[in-house]
Tab-separated table of C-alpha atoms in Angstrom:
chain	number	residue	atom	x	y	z
A	1	MET	CA	50.821	10.780	16.643
A	2	GLY	CA	53.725	10.733	20.381
A	3	GLU	CA	51.670	10.643	23.117
A	4	SER	CA	50.913	13.134	25.221
A	5	GLY	CA	54.868	15.003	26.906
A	6	ASP	CA	56.359	13.886	23.522
A	7	GLU	CA	58.189	16.871	21.354
A	8	ALA	CA	58.398	17.053	18.254
A	9	LEU	CA	62.242	16.787	16.625
A	10	THR	CA	63.687	20.429	14.908
A	11	PRO	CA	63.430	19.629	11.158
A	12	ALA	CA	67.619	19.308	11.610
A	13	GLY	CA	67.612	16.568	13.742
A	14	ARG	CA	65.759	15.066	11.616
A	15	LEU	CA	68.057	15.346	9.501
A	16	PHE	CA	70.732	13.493	11.088
A	17	LEU	CA	69.084	10.725	11.295
A	18	GLN	CA	68.474	10.253	7.479
A	19	GLU	CA	70.024	7.058	6.264
A	20	GLU	CA	72.405	9.725	4.148
A	21	THR	CA	72.978	12.451	6.177
A	22	LYS	CA	73.389	10.105	10.330
A	23	GLN	CA	75.791	12.101	12.056
A	24	VAL	CA	77.365	11.391	14.945
A	25	ILE	CA	80.118	13.836	17.121
A	26	HIS	CA	82.773	13.322	19.154
A	27	CYS	CA	84.107	15.276	22.096
A	28	VAL	CA	87.430	13.653	22.997
A	29	ILE	CA	89.357	15.367	25.841
A	30	GLY	CA	92.748	14.798	26.608
A	31	LEU	CA	93.330	14.454	30.522
A	32	LYS	CA	96.694	14.868	32.673
A	33	ASN	CA	96.217	11.972	35.373
A	34	PRO	CA	94.626	8.583	35.427
A	35	ILE	CA	91.013	8.837	34.987
A	36	ASP	CA	89.216	7.375	37.557
A	37	VAL	CA	85.787	5.507	36.660
A	38	GLU	CA	83.503	6.831	39.441
A	39	ILE	CA	84.497	10.581	39.335
A	40	VAL	CA	82.917	10.861	36.009
A	41	LYS	CA	79.934	9.178	36.317
A	42	SER	CA	79.848	11.160	39.650
A	43	GLU	CA	80.242	14.233	38.043
A	44	VAL	CA	77.947	12.937	35.156
A	45	ARG	CA	75.429	12.654	37.091
A	46	LYS	CA	75.551	16.254	39.207
A	47	SER	CA	76.283	17.869	35.508
A	48	THR	CA	73.421	20.157	33.939
A	49	MET	CA	73.987	18.236	30.348
A	50	LEU	CA	71.469	15.203	31.987
A	51	GLN	CA	68.978	18.082	33.572
A	52	HIS	CA	68.699	18.853	29.393
A	53	PRO	CA	65.771	16.706	28.414
A	54	ARG	CA	68.223	15.898	25.400
A	55	PHE	CA	69.552	14.103	26.536
A	56	SER	CA	67.243	12.166	29.224
A	57	SER	CA	64.467	11.712	26.160
A	58	LEU	CA	64.066	8.726	24.291
A	59	MET	CA	64.095	8.985	19.951
A	60	VAL	CA	61.643	7.176	19.525
A	61	ARG	CA	58.887	7.219	15.464
A	62	ASP	CA	55.520	7.345	15.624
A	63	GLU	CA	52.958	5.132	13.518
A	64	ARG	CA	53.334	8.319	10.211
A	65	GLY	CA	56.585	7.266	11.091
A	66	VAL	CA	57.424	11.217	12.317
A	67	GLU	CA	60.339	11.496	14.912
A	68	HIS	CA	59.040	12.906	18.909
A	69	TRP	CA	61.390	12.898	21.492
A	70	ARG	CA	59.973	10.729	24.725
A	71	ALA	CA	61.632	11.541	29.152
A	72	THR	CA	63.064	8.781	29.915
A	73	GLN	CA	65.177	7.162	33.337
A	74	VAL	CA	68.632	8.200	32.598
A	75	GLU	CA	70.982	4.994	33.504
A	76	ILE	CA	74.170	5.903	33.642
A	77	ASP	CA	76.215	3.024	32.915
A	78	ARG	CA	74.480	2.434	29.970
A	79	HIS	CA	76.129	4.990	28.290
A	80	PHE	CA	79.856	3.876	29.886
A	81	ARG	CA	82.210	2.073	27.477
A	82	ILE	CA	86.289	1.445	29.161
A	83	ILE	CA	88.422	0.315	27.403
A	84	GLU	CA	91.797	-0.379	30.075
A	85	GLU	CA	93.792	-2.100	27.667
A	86	ALA	CA	96.146	-0.113	25.433
A	87	LEU	CA	95.301	0.847	22.128
A	88	GLY	CA	98.182	-0.625	20.098
A	89	GLU	CA	101.824	0.697	20.402
A	90	GLU	CA	102.231	3.784	18.156
A	91	GLY	CA	101.632	6.377	20.800
A	92	ASP	CA	98.717	8.017	22.718
A	93	GLU	CA	98.179	10.268	19.385
A	94	ARG	CA	97.895	7.452	16.806
A	95	ALA	CA	96.162	4.928	18.775
A	96	ILE	CA	93.412	8.014	19.639
A	97	ASN	CA	92.731	8.954	16.362
A	98	GLY	CA	93.052	5.067	15.324
A	99	TYR	CA	89.994	4.216	17.585
A	100	LEU	CA	88.411	7.715	16.356
A	101	ALA	CA	88.921	6.790	12.781
A	102	GLU	CA	86.470	2.808	13.677
A	103	LEU	CA	83.851	5.252	14.973
A	104	SER	CA	83.976	7.657	12.616
A	105	ILE	CA	82.331	4.793	10.386
A	106	ASP	CA	79.871	3.266	12.898
A	107	CYS	CA	76.656	5.626	13.047
A	108	ASP	CA	74.711	3.311	14.239
A	109	GLY	CA	77.065	1.883	17.930
A	110	LEU	CA	74.482	4.534	19.785
A	111	SER	CA	70.971	2.644	20.332
A	112	MET	CA	67.714	4.136	19.637
A	113	ASP	CA	66.712	2.612	23.161
A	114	LYS	CA	68.865	4.758	25.628
A	115	PRO	CA	69.158	8.282	24.947
A	116	LEU	CA	71.483	9.131	22.512
A	117	TRP	CA	74.895	9.622	23.633
A	118	GLU	CA	78.147	7.494	25.616
A	119	ILE	CA	81.285	8.349	26.956
A	120	HIS	CA	84.007	5.936	26.248
A	121	LEU	CA	87.017	6.415	28.466
A	122	LEU	CA	90.196	5.094	27.494
A	123	MET	CA	92.384	4.375	30.407
A	124	ALA	CA	95.438	3.237	29.280
A	125	HIS	CA	95.976	6.494	27.669
A	126	ASN	CA	94.439	8.901	29.546
A	127	CYS	CA	91.441	10.277	27.519
A	128	LEU	CA	87.746	10.692	27.257
A	129	ILE	CA	85.492	10.706	23.828
A	130	PHE	CA	82.394	12.644	24.315
A	131	ARG	CA	79.851	10.410	21.154
A	132	ILE	CA	76.704	12.936	20.967
A	133	HIS	CA	73.487	12.368	18.175
A	134	HIS	CA	74.098	15.591	16.058
A	135	ALA	CA	70.183	15.417	16.054
A	136	LEU	CA	70.986	17.084	19.929
A	137	GLY	CA	72.621	19.348	19.325
A	138	ASP	CA	75.379	21.120	16.692
A	139	GLY	CA	79.592	22.156	18.032
A	140	ILE	CA	78.259	25.677	19.555
A	141	SER	CA	75.569	24.165	21.611
A	142	LEU	CA	77.015	21.313	22.157
A	143	MET	CA	80.940	23.144	23.439
A	144	SER	CA	78.584	25.408	25.436
A	145	MET	CA	77.043	22.601	27.595
A	146	PHE	CA	80.903	20.520	28.579
A	147	LEU	CA	82.168	24.163	29.154
A	148	ALA	CA	79.317	24.329	32.128
A	149	SER	CA	80.743	20.903	33.885
A	150	CYS	CA	84.274	22.301	33.881
A	151	ARG	CA	86.464	24.329	36.185
A	152	LYS	CA	89.123	27.476	35.911
A	153	LEU	CA	92.524	25.066	37.001
A	154	ASN	CA	93.567	28.399	38.561
A	155	ASP	CA	90.248	29.226	40.569
A	156	PRO	CA	88.467	25.604	41.401
A	157	GLN	CA	85.364	27.411	42.285
A	158	ALA	CA	84.637	28.872	39.059
A	159	LEU	CA	83.142	28.077	35.870
A	160	PRO	CA	85.665	28.731	32.995
A	161	ALA	CA	85.148	32.214	30.588
A	162	ILE	CA	83.366	32.560	27.322
A	163	ALA	CA	84.726	35.068	25.791
A	164	SER	CA	82.842	37.864	24.337
A	165	PRO	CA	81.700	38.556	20.834
A	166	LEU	CA	84.383	39.859	18.728
A	167	ASN	CA	83.350	43.500	18.291
A	168	THR	CA	82.654	42.711	13.771
A	169	SER	CA	82.347	46.066	11.715
A	170	TYR	CA	80.259	46.020	8.676
A	171	PRO	CA	80.798	48.312	6.086
A	172	PRO	CA	78.326	51.098	6.566
A	173	PHE	CA	74.683	51.088	5.616
A	174	ASN	CA	73.544	53.011	2.358
A	175	PHE	CA	72.485	51.691	-1.129
A	176	TRP	CA	75.661	50.611	-2.779
A	177	ASN	CA	75.981	48.370	0.012
A	178	LEU	CA	72.224	47.428	0.041
A	179	LEU	CA	72.972	46.792	-3.706
A	180	ALA	CA	76.411	44.978	-3.042
A	181	THR	CA	74.987	42.343	-0.622
A	182	LEU	CA	72.329	41.604	-2.564
A	183	TRP	CA	75.004	41.262	-5.771
A	184	PHE	CA	76.522	38.407	-3.909
A	185	SER	CA	73.814	36.741	-2.065
A	186	PHE	CA	72.590	36.407	-5.576
A	187	LEU	CA	75.762	34.825	-7.009
A	188	PHE	CA	76.264	32.780	-4.221
A	189	VAL	CA	73.369	31.096	-3.287
A	190	LEU	CA	72.380	30.148	-7.546
A	191	ASP	CA	75.642	28.785	-6.326
A	192	PHE	CA	74.200	27.195	-3.392
A	193	ILE	CA	71.895	25.831	-5.878
A	194	LEU	CA	73.286	25.087	-8.848
A	195	ARG	CA	75.761	22.527	-7.055
A	196	CYS	CA	72.702	20.590	-5.313
A	197	PHE	CA	71.395	19.756	-8.856
A	198	TRP	CA	73.887	19.991	-11.210
A	199	VAL	CA	77.538	21.601	-10.422
A	200	ARG	CA	81.009	19.513	-8.898
A	201	ASP	CA	83.940	19.515	-8.206
A	202	PRO	CA	86.995	18.021	-10.489
A	203	ARG	CA	87.850	14.966	-10.052
A	204	SER	CA	90.997	14.986	-8.316
A	205	SER	CA	93.442	13.018	-5.998
A	206	ILE	CA	91.065	13.434	-3.010
A	207	THR	CA	87.354	14.112	-4.429
A	208	GLY	CA	85.569	11.806	-2.537
A	209	GLY	CA	81.373	11.340	-3.995
A	210	ALA	CA	78.549	8.969	-3.431
A	211	GLY	CA	79.197	5.990	-1.482
A	212	VAL	CA	82.310	6.586	0.233
A	213	GLU	CA	80.953	7.671	3.891
A	214	LEU	CA	80.436	4.088	4.467
A	215	TRP	CA	84.841	3.202	3.073
A	216	PRO	CA	87.090	2.907	6.483
A	217	ARG	CA	88.791	5.648	7.718
A	218	LYS	CA	91.933	7.540	8.794
A	219	ILE	CA	92.783	10.288	11.454
A	220	ALA	CA	95.104	12.972	11.461
A	221	THR	CA	96.212	15.673	13.841
A	222	ALA	CA	97.819	19.151	13.007
A	223	SER	CA	98.257	21.373	15.486
A	224	PHE	CA	98.421	24.912	15.537
A	225	SER	CA	99.904	27.906	18.111
A	226	LEU	CA	97.233	29.718	18.588
A	227	GLN	CA	99.946	33.276	18.563
A	228	ASP	CA	101.109	32.140	15.334
A	229	MET	CA	98.169	32.408	14.066
A	230	LYS	CA	98.157	35.709	15.222
A	231	THR	CA	100.690	37.184	14.034
A	232	VAL	CA	99.835	35.738	10.305
A	233	LYS	CA	96.476	37.551	10.463
A	234	THR	CA	97.963	41.206	11.233
A	235	ALA	CA	100.115	40.304	7.613
A	236	VAL	CA	96.557	41.748	5.803
A	237	ASN	CA	94.262	42.329	8.846
A	238	ALA	CA	92.375	38.805	8.429
A	239	THR	CA	90.832	37.238	10.634
A	240	ILE	CA	91.682	33.916	12.520
A	241	ASN	CA	89.326	32.281	10.006
A	242	ASP	CA	91.151	33.605	7.737
A	243	VAL	CA	94.444	32.162	8.080
A	244	LEU	CA	92.710	28.904	8.475
A	245	PHE	CA	91.347	29.136	5.432
A	246	ALA	CA	94.452	30.361	3.664
A	247	VAL	CA	96.888	27.580	5.964
A	248	ILE	CA	93.620	24.830	4.306
A	249	SER	CA	94.149	25.689	0.381
A	250	CYS	CA	97.469	26.467	0.664
A	251	GLY	CA	97.535	22.584	2.295
A	252	ILE	CA	95.838	21.525	0.031
A	253	SER	CA	97.782	22.674	-2.993
A	254	ARG	CA	101.197	21.261	-1.480
A	255	TYR	CA	99.878	17.468	-1.191
A	256	LEU	CA	98.005	18.251	-4.765
A	257	ASP	CA	101.494	18.462	-5.862
A	258	PHE	CA	102.965	15.232	-3.990
A	259	ARG	CA	100.456	13.147	-4.927
A	260	ALA	CA	99.286	14.088	-8.274
A	261	PRO	CA	102.101	16.462	-9.521
A	262	ASN	CA	100.796	16.983	-13.170
A	263	GLY	CA	96.982	15.522	-12.001
A	264	LEU	CA	95.527	19.507	-11.857
A	265	ARG	CA	95.926	22.657	-14.018
A	266	ASP	CA	96.950	25.987	-12.586
A	267	GLY	CA	94.723	27.105	-11.217
A	268	VAL	CA	91.145	24.984	-10.935
A	269	GLN	CA	88.681	25.597	-7.863
A	270	LEU	CA	88.494	22.751	-5.885
A	271	THR	CA	85.268	23.289	-3.046
A	272	GLY	CA	84.969	23.109	0.647
A	273	LEU	CA	81.360	23.556	2.451
A	274	ALA	CA	82.060	26.011	5.634
A	275	MET	CA	79.021	25.391	9.076
A	276	VAL	CA	78.523	29.058	9.879
A	277	ASN	CA	76.636	29.670	13.572
A	278	LEU	CA	73.860	31.681	13.006
A	279	ARG	CA	72.906	32.540	16.489
A	280	LYS	CA	73.090	36.451	17.039
A	281	GLN	CA	75.473	35.890	19.531
A	282	PRO	CA	79.011	34.877	17.880
A	283	GLY	CA	81.348	31.615	19.587
A	284	LEU	CA	80.994	29.951	22.530
A	285	GLN	CA	77.072	30.402	24.490
A	286	GLU	CA	75.911	30.923	28.222
A	287	LEU	CA	74.296	27.843	28.955
A	288	SER	CA	71.273	29.226	30.324
A	289	ASN	CA	70.746	31.431	27.112
A	290	LEU	CA	70.921	28.365	24.970
A	291	MET	CA	68.017	26.737	27.278
A	292	LYS	CA	65.399	29.635	27.109
A	293	SER	CA	63.156	28.277	23.962
A	294	ASN	CA	62.716	32.044	23.249
A	295	SER	CA	66.198	32.961	23.636
A	296	GLY	CA	68.266	34.077	19.972
A	297	ALA	CA	71.209	31.641	21.480
A	298	ARG	CA	68.498	28.670	22.207
A	299	TRP	CA	69.465	24.882	21.692
A	300	GLY	CA	69.661	23.125	19.371
A	301	ASN	CA	71.666	23.083	15.243
A	302	LYS	CA	71.413	26.861	14.428
A	303	PHE	CA	74.074	26.405	11.431
A	304	GLY	CA	74.104	26.918	8.074
A	305	MET	CA	76.646	26.504	5.245
A	306	ILE	CA	78.458	28.680	2.917
A	307	LEU	CA	81.153	27.227	-0.465
A	308	LEU	CA	84.342	28.489	-0.187
A	309	PRO	CA	86.074	27.773	-2.941
A	310	ILE	CA	89.814	27.030	-3.655
A	311	TYR	CA	91.507	27.625	-6.246
A	312	TYR	CA	94.803	24.685	-6.653
A	313	HIS	CA	98.262	26.403	-7.169
A	314	ARG	CA	102.040	25.501	-7.676
A	315	SER	CA	103.859	25.040	-4.603
A	316	ASN	CA	107.257	26.026	-7.145
A	317	PHE	CA	105.312	29.219	-8.304
A	318	SER	CA	103.185	30.096	-5.410
A	319	ASP	CA	103.864	32.867	-2.280
A	320	PRO	CA	102.075	31.668	0.654
A	321	LEU	CA	100.886	34.877	1.773
A	322	GLU	CA	98.995	34.997	-1.342
A	323	TYR	CA	97.013	32.699	-0.373
A	324	LEU	CA	95.597	34.293	2.995
A	325	LYS	CA	94.915	37.885	0.433
A	326	ARG	CA	92.363	35.492	-1.812
A	327	ALA	CA	91.585	34.239	1.498
A	328	LYS	CA	90.105	37.228	3.302
A	329	ALA	CA	88.491	38.372	-0.341
A	330	THR	CA	86.374	35.454	-0.135
A	331	ILE	CA	85.725	35.766	3.274
A	332	ASP	CA	84.553	39.095	3.281
A	333	ARG	CA	82.735	38.788	0.089
A	334	LYS	CA	80.553	35.643	1.896
A	335	LYS	CA	79.890	37.838	5.286
A	336	ARG	CA	78.536	40.802	3.199
A	337	SER	CA	76.139	37.694	1.223
A	338	LEU	CA	72.877	36.200	2.611
A	339	GLU	CA	74.268	32.356	1.635
A	340	ALA	CA	73.756	30.720	4.809
A	341	SER	CA	70.882	32.137	6.499
A	342	PHE	CA	69.254	31.636	3.334
A	343	SER	CA	71.303	27.320	3.030
A	344	TYR	CA	70.176	27.613	6.753
A	345	LYS	CA	65.758	28.309	5.350
A	346	ILE	CA	65.753	26.788	2.660
A	347	GLY	CA	66.857	24.012	4.474
A	348	ASP	CA	64.131	24.067	7.168
A	349	PHE	CA	61.810	24.833	4.460
A	350	VAL	CA	62.301	21.867	2.315
A	351	MET	CA	62.481	19.942	5.059
A	352	SER	CA	58.876	20.922	6.130
A	353	THR	CA	57.333	21.232	2.411
A	354	LEU	CA	58.982	17.975	1.745
A	355	GLY	CA	59.907	15.734	4.418
A	356	PRO	CA	63.101	15.023	5.687
A	357	LYS	CA	63.397	12.376	2.981
A	358	PHE	CA	64.297	15.054	0.480
A	359	ALA	CA	65.759	17.042	2.360
A	360	GLY	CA	68.336	14.792	3.279
A	361	LEU	CA	68.753	13.713	-0.841
A	362	LEU	CA	69.849	17.382	-1.313
A	363	ASN	CA	72.051	17.770	1.387
A	364	TYR	CA	73.797	14.243	0.006
A	365	ARG	CA	73.871	15.733	-2.990
A	366	ILE	CA	75.946	19.090	-2.284
A	367	LEU	CA	78.617	17.055	-0.461
A	368	CYS	CA	78.886	14.134	-3.559
A	369	HIS	CA	79.596	17.792	-5.507
A	370	THR	CA	82.099	19.138	-3.545
A	371	THR	CA	84.983	18.091	-2.003
A	372	PHE	CA	85.778	18.453	1.763
A	373	THR	CA	83.993	20.047	4.487
A	374	ILE	CA	85.432	22.568	7.500
A	375	SER	CA	83.932	23.334	10.847
A	376	ASN	CA	86.085	26.361	13.295
A	377	VAL	CA	84.588	26.321	16.582
A	378	VAL	CA	86.678	28.249	19.455
A	379	GLY	CA	87.610	26.686	22.875
A	380	PRO	CA	88.745	28.179	26.295
A	381	GLN	CA	92.064	29.651	26.246
A	382	GLU	CA	92.807	29.285	29.912
A	383	GLU	CA	93.128	25.926	30.961
A	384	ILE	CA	89.907	24.068	32.915
A	385	MET	CA	89.493	20.528	34.485
A	386	ILE	CA	86.733	18.444	34.993
A	387	GLY	CA	86.363	16.492	37.922
A	388	GLY	CA	89.706	17.953	39.557
A	389	ASN	CA	91.346	15.996	36.219
A	390	PRO	CA	93.378	19.727	33.970
A	391	ILE	CA	92.530	18.761	30.579
A	392	THR	CA	95.783	19.137	28.235
A	393	PHE	CA	93.655	19.191	24.933
A	394	LEU	CA	90.553	19.601	23.243
A	395	ARG	CA	89.059	18.044	19.507
A	396	ALA	CA	86.365	16.582	17.947
A	397	ASN	CA	85.645	15.475	14.633
A	398	ASN	CA	82.135	14.552	13.185
A	399	SER	CA	80.913	10.784	11.938
A	400	ALA	CA	82.465	10.123	8.201
A	401	LEU	CA	80.709	11.694	5.248
A	402	PRO	CA	80.939	11.616	0.968
A	403	HIS	CA	83.209	13.690	1.724
A	404	ALA	CA	87.000	11.511	1.582
A	405	LEU	CA	88.517	14.782	3.201
A	406	ILE	CA	87.508	15.965	6.825
A	407	LEU	CA	88.612	18.703	9.067
A	408	ASN	CA	87.587	19.738	12.418
A	409	MET	CA	89.141	22.496	14.391
A	410	VAL	CA	89.078	23.307	17.681
A	411	SER	CA	91.327	26.006	20.069
A	412	TYR	CA	92.314	25.562	23.861
A	413	ALA	CA	95.163	26.936	25.884
A	414	GLY	CA	96.725	29.123	22.845
A	415	ARG	CA	96.189	26.189	20.663
A	416	ALA	CA	93.690	25.026	17.568
A	417	ASP	CA	94.331	20.916	16.799
A	418	MET	CA	92.797	20.592	13.663
A	419	GLN	CA	91.231	16.275	13.385
A	420	VAL	CA	92.062	15.455	9.168
A	421	GLN	CA	89.548	12.274	8.618
A	422	VAL	CA	90.420	10.818	5.529
A	423	ALA	CA	88.764	8.019	3.537
A	424	LYS	CA	92.249	5.992	3.671
A	425	ASP	CA	91.862	4.449	0.648
A	426	ILE	CA	91.210	7.506	-1.288
A	427	ILE	CA	94.426	9.864	0.662
A	428	PRO	CA	97.083	7.441	2.344
A	429	ASP	CA	98.907	9.280	4.391
A	430	PRO	CA	96.405	11.664	6.216
A	431	GLU	CA	99.630	12.337	8.093
A	432	PHE	CA	101.565	13.827	5.770
A	433	LEU	CA	98.341	15.964	4.258
A	434	ALA	CA	98.203	16.971	7.956
A	435	LYS	CA	102.029	18.356	8.008
A	436	CYS	CA	101.001	20.131	4.805
A	437	PHE	CA	98.340	22.028	6.794
A	438	GLU	CA	101.629	22.652	9.878
A	439	ASP	CA	103.789	24.245	7.734
A	440	ALA	CA	102.350	25.979	5.783
A	441	LEU	CA	101.215	28.244	8.205
A	442	LEU	CA	104.981	28.706	9.493
A	443	GLU	CA	105.949	29.539	5.495
A	444	MET	CA	103.819	31.982	6.248
A	445	LYS	CA	104.686	32.923	9.686
A	446	GLU	CA	108.318	33.255	8.343
A	447	GLN	CA	107.262	35.652	5.455
A	448	VAL	CA	105.464	38.177	7.715
A	449	THR	CA	107.932	38.525	10.545
A	450	ALA	CA	110.900	38.617	7.835
A	451	LYS	CA	107.800	41.969	6.436
A	452	ILE	CA	108.255	43.364	10.581
């Protein structure tokens, strides 16, 4: 048993401490002006982050090996790494991505003798990197906490606005819609279970597998205009997530055409694993709600997983907008199912009954049986600053997985940056893959505007 006052980890928190599923989140913040180290430390000392018990607690194990949070005194200086010299001569973006690629295979870099977070200051590149263990919370929790430390650029006393949740239209409740929900849930949950045990994607030029999480990594950045994405989504009354999924489907087909023109038959399925926020309110949360244990928003890891199939089509014979139509149809069916909730509930049940090792094994198998991971966090749509220093970009990525391709998108102030993390011995040219994604969106936009 833990000492009096210790708090047990949630099942999801324990999962992210297992060797096979150990994960660290990297929040990357570009700054306009040179970094003043003392100002950054001062902002951290007075931030709400240190008021949250997760960020001021050690992770300890009792005599049975069960993990607990134990309150401790935070020594700020131990959580900072200051890198003064430039990281190569390739420009800021390549240098920062190279540094992130090294961090992505260094899950053990967060020492257990202090709370599980660090801040790396890349002084020559005006860049700040938060390293936060996934056991502390998911992307929604961490972005919401980060924004509580920021201020609006045009109103230095005001907190960044958190956008109201979008009005999501649901079909009216009737027998046929209930039947459709049950049918789609049955199909997708069955597929999810089969993926955990037997079914796997065919091998391709971007396939990972067991042990690939240990391989060296490369990272490139694909940048999109949110206005372009909004223009494209009007073509079929879609959402930004539909457009993102279409861009990924089209971009991967383009890349496979380049790498192995005759490597796959037309129409073959490759499967992505997407993270879905399960809080009652979608999107970013008010930090005060997250801090309440009885809140429907609640702090921590509150997300499920869904399988998103894409279909390879040769670029010379495919219409970019067809990818959008297929993406919208797929995601609409997923929305009508209970797949994401099921994956969360079954994971919680397995963790509680069979233990973290078995749950970690199931998660590892589904990663080995699919082709890529995707996440999307909506950031502030107005310019903000931290410690009086304007923020030029926000990006995120996580530790390496058995996937050879991991995609993490964050939007900020009219742009969306997607980090394209690859196992470089499998996908040696992530910059070209990132350009495939960017070109896919531009072609979709051109087709839409040509029809207006």
